[in-house]
């Protein structure tokens, strides 16, 4: 049996619908044998945006040690999240983001901008390569920017050389959300009816923070996404284990020789 570990990351500033969606996908992934999962939330965390220290004496993250990947900003929670993401035993990610102003929310952008330090520190630009990635976007209303948010996450995953998977079609029916799972918390994408047949729920209320449970299409997409990430991670891991180094440009994980320059030949 091929065993894999998936990390779910909810990049929402609060505990609520994005966390539910990510955990729904992780729970579905665990239905496959040999799948272990871990979950991390940015709610309550402080992750500042990258300060782009280029030109101020060079990147301060250049050559930074693995236990302190971004020394320029040492007093927030980025280090904790980054070190979870780069651990070698992680085979795939399920990442959820809120939708704000037709794009992925600020918390996701801050995390993504800080992860640029991996291009310069001792982890190296290949730190996340060859892992599997699935994206989830949760907005207030259908067609409110979920596609843009998913595209932003998928583009970032491609830039880090991860394998991106979508929800895949539901056998016998179109499930939608082909580049990732998407959902709405105020109006059903499937029926167009306001959840519970009333006006949008009060922001911050218990009902509003769990409103995604009413979006059955989103939950099905999350289930499919979880299984797709898990099964693809198994295939990738098993495939690399059966190939000799001579059959590959370089093995899974960091490039063994040549470093950054080799990657840009």
Short mmCIF file of C-alpha atoms in Angstrom, two decimals:
data_model
loop_
_atom_site.label_atom_id
_atom_site.label_comp_id
_atom_site.label_asym_id
_atom_site.label_seq_id
_atom_site.Cartn_x
_atom_site.Cartn_y
_atom_site.Cartn_z
CA UNK A 1 0.00 0.00 0.00
CA UNK A 2 1.26 3.47 -0.91
CA UNK A 3 0.88 5.79 2.06
CA UNK A 4 0.60 9.55 1.59
CA UNK A 5 0.12 12.58 3.81
CA UNK A 6 -1.95 15.61 2.83
CA UNK A 7 -1.87 19.04 4.43
CA UNK A 8 -5.02 21.14 4.42
CA UNK A 9 -4.50 24.89 4.68
CA UNK A 10 -7.44 27.24 5.28
CA UNK A 11 -6.29 30.77 4.47
CA UNK A 12 -9.21 32.57 6.06
CA UNK A 13 -8.92 35.21 8.75
CA UNK A 14 -11.70 33.57 10.74
CA UNK A 15 -12.98 30.14 11.70
CA UNK A 16 -15.87 29.27 9.44
CA UNK A 17 -16.85 28.17 5.96
CA UNK A 18 -13.40 27.90 4.38
CA UNK A 19 -12.23 25.64 7.20
CA UNK A 20 -15.33 23.49 6.82
CA UNK A 21 -14.73 23.11 3.08
CA UNK A 22 -11.06 22.16 3.48
CA UNK A 23 -11.81 19.66 6.23
CA UNK A 24 -14.65 18.21 4.15
CA UNK A 25 -12.09 17.49 1.43
CA UNK A 26 -9.60 16.02 3.91
CA UNK A 27 -12.25 13.76 5.40
CA UNK A 28 -13.09 12.48 1.94
CA UNK A 29 -9.39 11.89 1.20
CA UNK A 30 -9.07 9.75 4.34
CA UNK A 31 -11.67 7.37 2.97
CA UNK A 32 -8.95 6.04 0.69
CA UNK A 33 -6.61 3.57 2.44
CA UNK A 34 -3.21 4.78 3.51
CA UNK A 35 -4.07 8.49 3.57
CA UNK A 36 -3.04 10.62 6.54
CA UNK A 37 -4.07 14.26 6.83
CA UNK A 38 -3.13 17.33 8.82
CA UNK A 39 -4.94 20.65 8.99
CA UNK A 40 -3.73 24.17 9.65
CA UNK A 41 -5.76 27.38 9.77
CA UNK A 42 -4.60 30.96 9.39
CA UNK A 43 -7.44 32.16 11.61
CA UNK A 44 -5.93 33.96 14.58
CA UNK A 45 -2.53 33.96 12.87
CA UNK A 46 -0.63 37.07 11.84
CA UNK A 47 1.16 36.74 8.52
CA UNK A 48 2.46 40.00 7.15
CA UNK A 49 3.01 40.57 3.48
CA UNK A 50 6.48 40.25 1.94
CA UNK A 51 8.48 43.49 2.34
CA UNK A 52 10.37 42.88 -0.90
CA UNK A 53 13.75 43.53 0.67
CA UNK A 54 15.49 43.34 -2.71
CA UNK A 55 17.70 46.37 -3.17
CA UNK A 56 18.10 46.93 0.55
CA UNK A 57 21.38 45.09 0.78
CA UNK A 58 20.00 42.02 -1.00
CA UNK A 59 17.37 39.48 -0.02
CA UNK A 60 17.64 38.90 3.72
CA UNK A 61 16.23 35.43 3.11
CA UNK A 62 19.16 34.58 0.80
CA UNK A 63 20.91 31.65 2.41
CA UNK A 64 18.63 31.85 5.45
CA UNK A 65 18.61 28.63 7.53
CA UNK A 66 15.78 26.16 7.18
CA UNK A 67 14.51 26.84 10.70
CA UNK A 68 14.22 30.60 10.02
CA UNK A 69 13.20 30.93 6.36
CA UNK A 70 12.26 34.64 6.46
CA UNK A 71 14.47 36.53 8.95
CA UNK A 72 13.27 39.92 7.68
CA UNK A 73 9.98 39.51 9.56
CA UNK A 74 10.67 37.34 12.60
CA UNK A 75 7.73 38.34 14.79
CA UNK A 76 4.68 36.87 13.04
CA UNK A 77 3.32 33.35 12.43
CA UNK A 78 4.73 32.75 8.95
CA UNK A 79 7.59 30.58 10.16
CA UNK A 80 5.19 28.08 11.78
CA UNK A 81 3.05 27.74 8.64
CA UNK A 82 5.99 27.63 6.24
CA UNK A 83 7.79 24.91 8.17
CA UNK A 84 4.64 22.76 8.11
CA UNK A 85 4.31 23.16 4.36
CA UNK A 86 7.89 22.28 3.43
CA UNK A 87 8.19 19.09 5.47
CA UNK A 88 9.36 16.24 3.20
CA UNK A 89 6.59 13.88 4.33
CA UNK A 90 3.85 16.10 2.84
CA UNK A 91 2.74 14.62 -0.48
CA UNK A 92 -0.09 17.01 -1.31
CA UNK A 93 -2.01 20.10 -0.30
CA UNK A 94 -5.64 21.12 -0.21
CA UNK A 95 -5.71 24.89 0.12
CA UNK A 96 -8.81 26.98 0.70
CA UNK A 97 -9.18 30.73 0.28
CA UNK A 98 -11.93 33.24 0.80
CA UNK A 99 -13.00 35.46 -2.08
CA UNK A 100 -12.65 39.21 -1.61
CA UNK A 101 -13.20 41.78 -4.34
CA UNK A 102 -13.25 39.16 -7.10
CA UNK A 103 -10.00 37.47 -6.09
CA UNK A 104 -8.39 35.33 -3.41
CA UNK A 105 -8.49 36.99 0.00
CA UNK A 106 -5.71 38.96 1.67
CA UNK A 107 -4.63 36.13 3.98
CA UNK A 108 -3.84 33.89 1.00
CA UNK A 109 -1.97 36.66 -0.80
CA UNK A 110 0.15 37.38 2.28
CA UNK A 111 1.07 33.72 2.68
CA UNK A 112 1.86 33.36 -1.01
CA UNK A 113 4.00 36.48 -1.07
CA UNK A 114 6.04 35.34 1.92
CA UNK A 115 6.63 31.89 0.44
CA UNK A 116 8.79 33.60 -2.18
CA UNK A 117 11.56 33.27 0.43
CA UNK A 118 11.84 29.65 -0.66
CA UNK A 119 13.47 30.88 -3.85
CA UNK A 120 16.42 32.18 -1.84
CA UNK A 121 16.86 30.37 1.48
CA UNK A 122 18.32 26.96 2.21
CA UNK A 123 15.08 25.15 1.36
CA UNK A 124 15.60 26.21 -2.26
CA UNK A 125 13.14 27.02 -5.06
CA UNK A 126 12.30 23.32 -5.44
CA UNK A 127 11.02 22.96 -1.88
CA UNK A 128 7.41 22.31 -2.92
CA UNK A 129 7.98 20.70 -6.31
CA UNK A 130 6.30 17.47 -7.41
CA UNK A 131 3.68 17.61 -4.67
CA UNK A 132 -0.02 17.54 -5.55
CA UNK A 133 -2.23 20.59 -5.16
CA UNK A 134 -5.98 21.14 -5.01
CA UNK A 135 -7.71 24.50 -4.52
CA UNK A 136 -10.98 25.58 -2.90
CA UNK A 137 -12.51 29.06 -3.13
CA UNK A 138 -15.42 30.19 -0.95
CA UNK A 139 -17.31 33.41 -1.69
CA UNK A 140 -20.48 35.11 -0.57
CA UNK A 141 -22.46 34.54 -3.77
CA UNK A 142 -22.03 32.28 -6.81
CA UNK A 143 -19.90 33.71 -9.60
CA UNK A 144 -18.54 36.31 -7.19
CA UNK A 145 -14.87 35.78 -7.99
CA UNK A 146 -14.37 32.11 -7.17
CA UNK A 147 -12.96 31.37 -10.63
CA UNK A 148 -10.42 34.17 -10.32
CA UNK A 149 -9.38 32.99 -6.85
CA UNK A 150 -8.96 29.42 -8.09
CA UNK A 151 -6.90 30.62 -11.05
CA UNK A 152 -4.60 32.60 -8.76
CA UNK A 153 -3.99 29.59 -6.55
CA UNK A 154 -3.50 27.26 -9.50
CA UNK A 155 -1.03 29.63 -11.17
CA UNK A 156 0.98 29.83 -7.94
CA UNK A 157 1.00 26.04 -7.67
CA UNK A 158 2.27 25.74 -11.23
CA UNK A 159 4.99 28.28 -10.48
CA UNK A 160 6.21 26.12 -7.60
CA UNK A 161 6.22 23.07 -9.91
CA UNK A 162 3.41 21.20 -8.19
CA UNK A 163 0.98 18.83 -9.87
CA UNK A 164 -2.43 20.53 -9.95
CA UNK A 165 -5.64 18.52 -9.98
CA UNK A 166 -9.25 19.60 -10.11
CA UNK A 167 -12.47 18.07 -8.88
CA UNK A 168 -12.95 15.86 -11.88
CA UNK A 169 -16.41 15.10 -13.28
CA UNK A 170 -18.93 13.27 -11.17
CA UNK A 171 -19.71 9.95 -12.89
CA UNK A 172 -22.91 10.36 -14.83
CA UNK A 173 -23.27 14.06 -14.07
CA UNK A 174 -21.39 17.32 -14.41
CA UNK A 175 -20.09 18.47 -11.04
CA UNK A 176 -18.53 21.77 -12.12
CA UNK A 177 -15.58 23.52 -10.52
CA UNK A 178 -13.17 21.75 -12.84
CA UNK A 179 -10.04 23.64 -11.70
CA UNK A 180 -11.01 23.38 -8.04
CA UNK A 181 -13.95 23.38 -5.68
CA UNK A 182 -15.99 26.55 -5.29
CA UNK A 183 -18.87 27.48 -3.07
CA UNK A 184 -21.10 30.30 -1.90
CA UNK A 185 -22.37 31.08 1.57
CA UNK A 186 -25.39 33.25 0.81
CA UNK A 187 -27.07 31.80 -2.25
CA UNK A 188 -27.16 28.28 -3.62
CA UNK A 189 -25.32 27.83 -6.90
CA UNK A 190 -27.53 24.83 -7.61
CA UNK A 191 -30.96 26.33 -6.98
CA UNK A 192 -30.44 30.09 -6.85
CA UNK A 193 -32.43 30.21 -3.63
CA UNK A 194 -31.16 32.07 -0.60
CA UNK A 195 -30.13 29.51 1.98
CA UNK A 196 -32.93 28.58 4.36
CA UNK A 197 -35.30 30.72 2.22
CA UNK A 198 -34.45 33.97 3.97
CA UNK A 199 -32.23 36.97 3.56
CA UNK A 200 -28.45 36.45 3.78
CA UNK A 201 -27.48 35.44 7.28
CA UNK A 202 -26.00 37.94 9.69
CA UNK A 203 -22.26 38.25 9.18
CA UNK A 204 -20.39 36.49 11.97
CA UNK A 205 -23.36 34.52 13.21
CA UNK A 206 -23.03 30.79 13.85
CA UNK A 207 -25.40 30.09 10.95
CA UNK A 208 -23.43 32.29 8.58
CA UNK A 209 -20.12 30.66 9.50
CA UNK A 210 -21.60 27.25 8.65
CA UNK A 211 -23.67 28.31 5.63
CA UNK A 212 -21.46 26.38 3.22
CA UNK A 213 -23.08 23.20 4.56
CA UNK A 214 -26.16 24.25 2.59
CA UNK A 215 -24.24 24.38 -0.69
CA UNK A 216 -24.45 20.72 -1.61
CA UNK A 217 -22.72 21.20 -4.96
CA UNK A 218 -19.68 22.71 -3.22
CA UNK A 219 -19.52 19.90 -0.69
CA UNK A 220 -19.59 17.32 -3.47
CA UNK A 221 -16.80 19.16 -5.27
CA UNK A 222 -14.75 19.18 -2.04
CA UNK A 223 -15.27 15.44 -1.64
CA UNK A 224 -14.16 14.78 -5.19
CA UNK A 225 -11.18 17.12 -4.83
CA UNK A 226 -9.99 15.40 -1.67
CA UNK A 227 -10.01 12.00 -3.34
CA UNK A 228 -8.35 13.35 -6.50
CA UNK A 229 -5.49 14.89 -4.52
CA UNK A 230 -5.05 11.70 -2.49
CA UNK A 231 -5.12 9.27 -5.40
CA UNK A 232 -2.86 11.46 -7.55
CA UNK A 233 -0.38 11.77 -4.68
CA UNK A 234 -0.34 7.98 -4.46
CA UNK A 235 0.29 7.64 -8.18
CA UNK A 236 3.07 10.25 -8.15
CA UNK A 237 4.77 8.76 -5.10
CA UNK A 238 4.55 5.23 -6.45
CA UNK A 239 5.79 6.34 -9.87
CA UNK A 240 8.91 8.02 -8.52
CA UNK A 241 9.67 4.99 -6.38
CA UNK A 242 9.77 2.71 -9.43
CA UNK A 243 12.00 4.89 -11.61
CA UNK A 244 15.76 5.09 -11.45
CA UNK A 245 17.47 8.50 -11.28
CA UNK A 246 18.78 7.93 -14.81
CA UNK A 247 15.19 7.99 -16.10
CA UNK A 248 14.50 11.43 -14.63
CA UNK A 249 15.86 14.89 -15.16
CA UNK A 250 16.04 15.02 -11.39
CA UNK A 251 14.30 13.06 -8.61
CA UNK A 252 11.28 14.18 -6.66
CA UNK A 253 12.09 16.99 -4.25
CA UNK A 254 15.06 19.36 -4.26
CA UNK A 255 17.44 19.21 -7.20
CA UNK A 256 20.46 17.24 -5.96
CA UNK A 257 23.12 19.18 -7.88
CA UNK A 258 23.42 22.52 -9.63
CA UNK A 259 20.92 24.33 -7.47
CA UNK A 260 19.06 27.38 -8.74
CA UNK A 261 21.20 27.86 -11.84
CA UNK A 262 20.54 24.29 -12.99
CA UNK A 263 16.82 24.90 -12.81
CA UNK A 264 17.14 27.79 -15.27
CA UNK A 265 19.40 26.23 -17.91
#
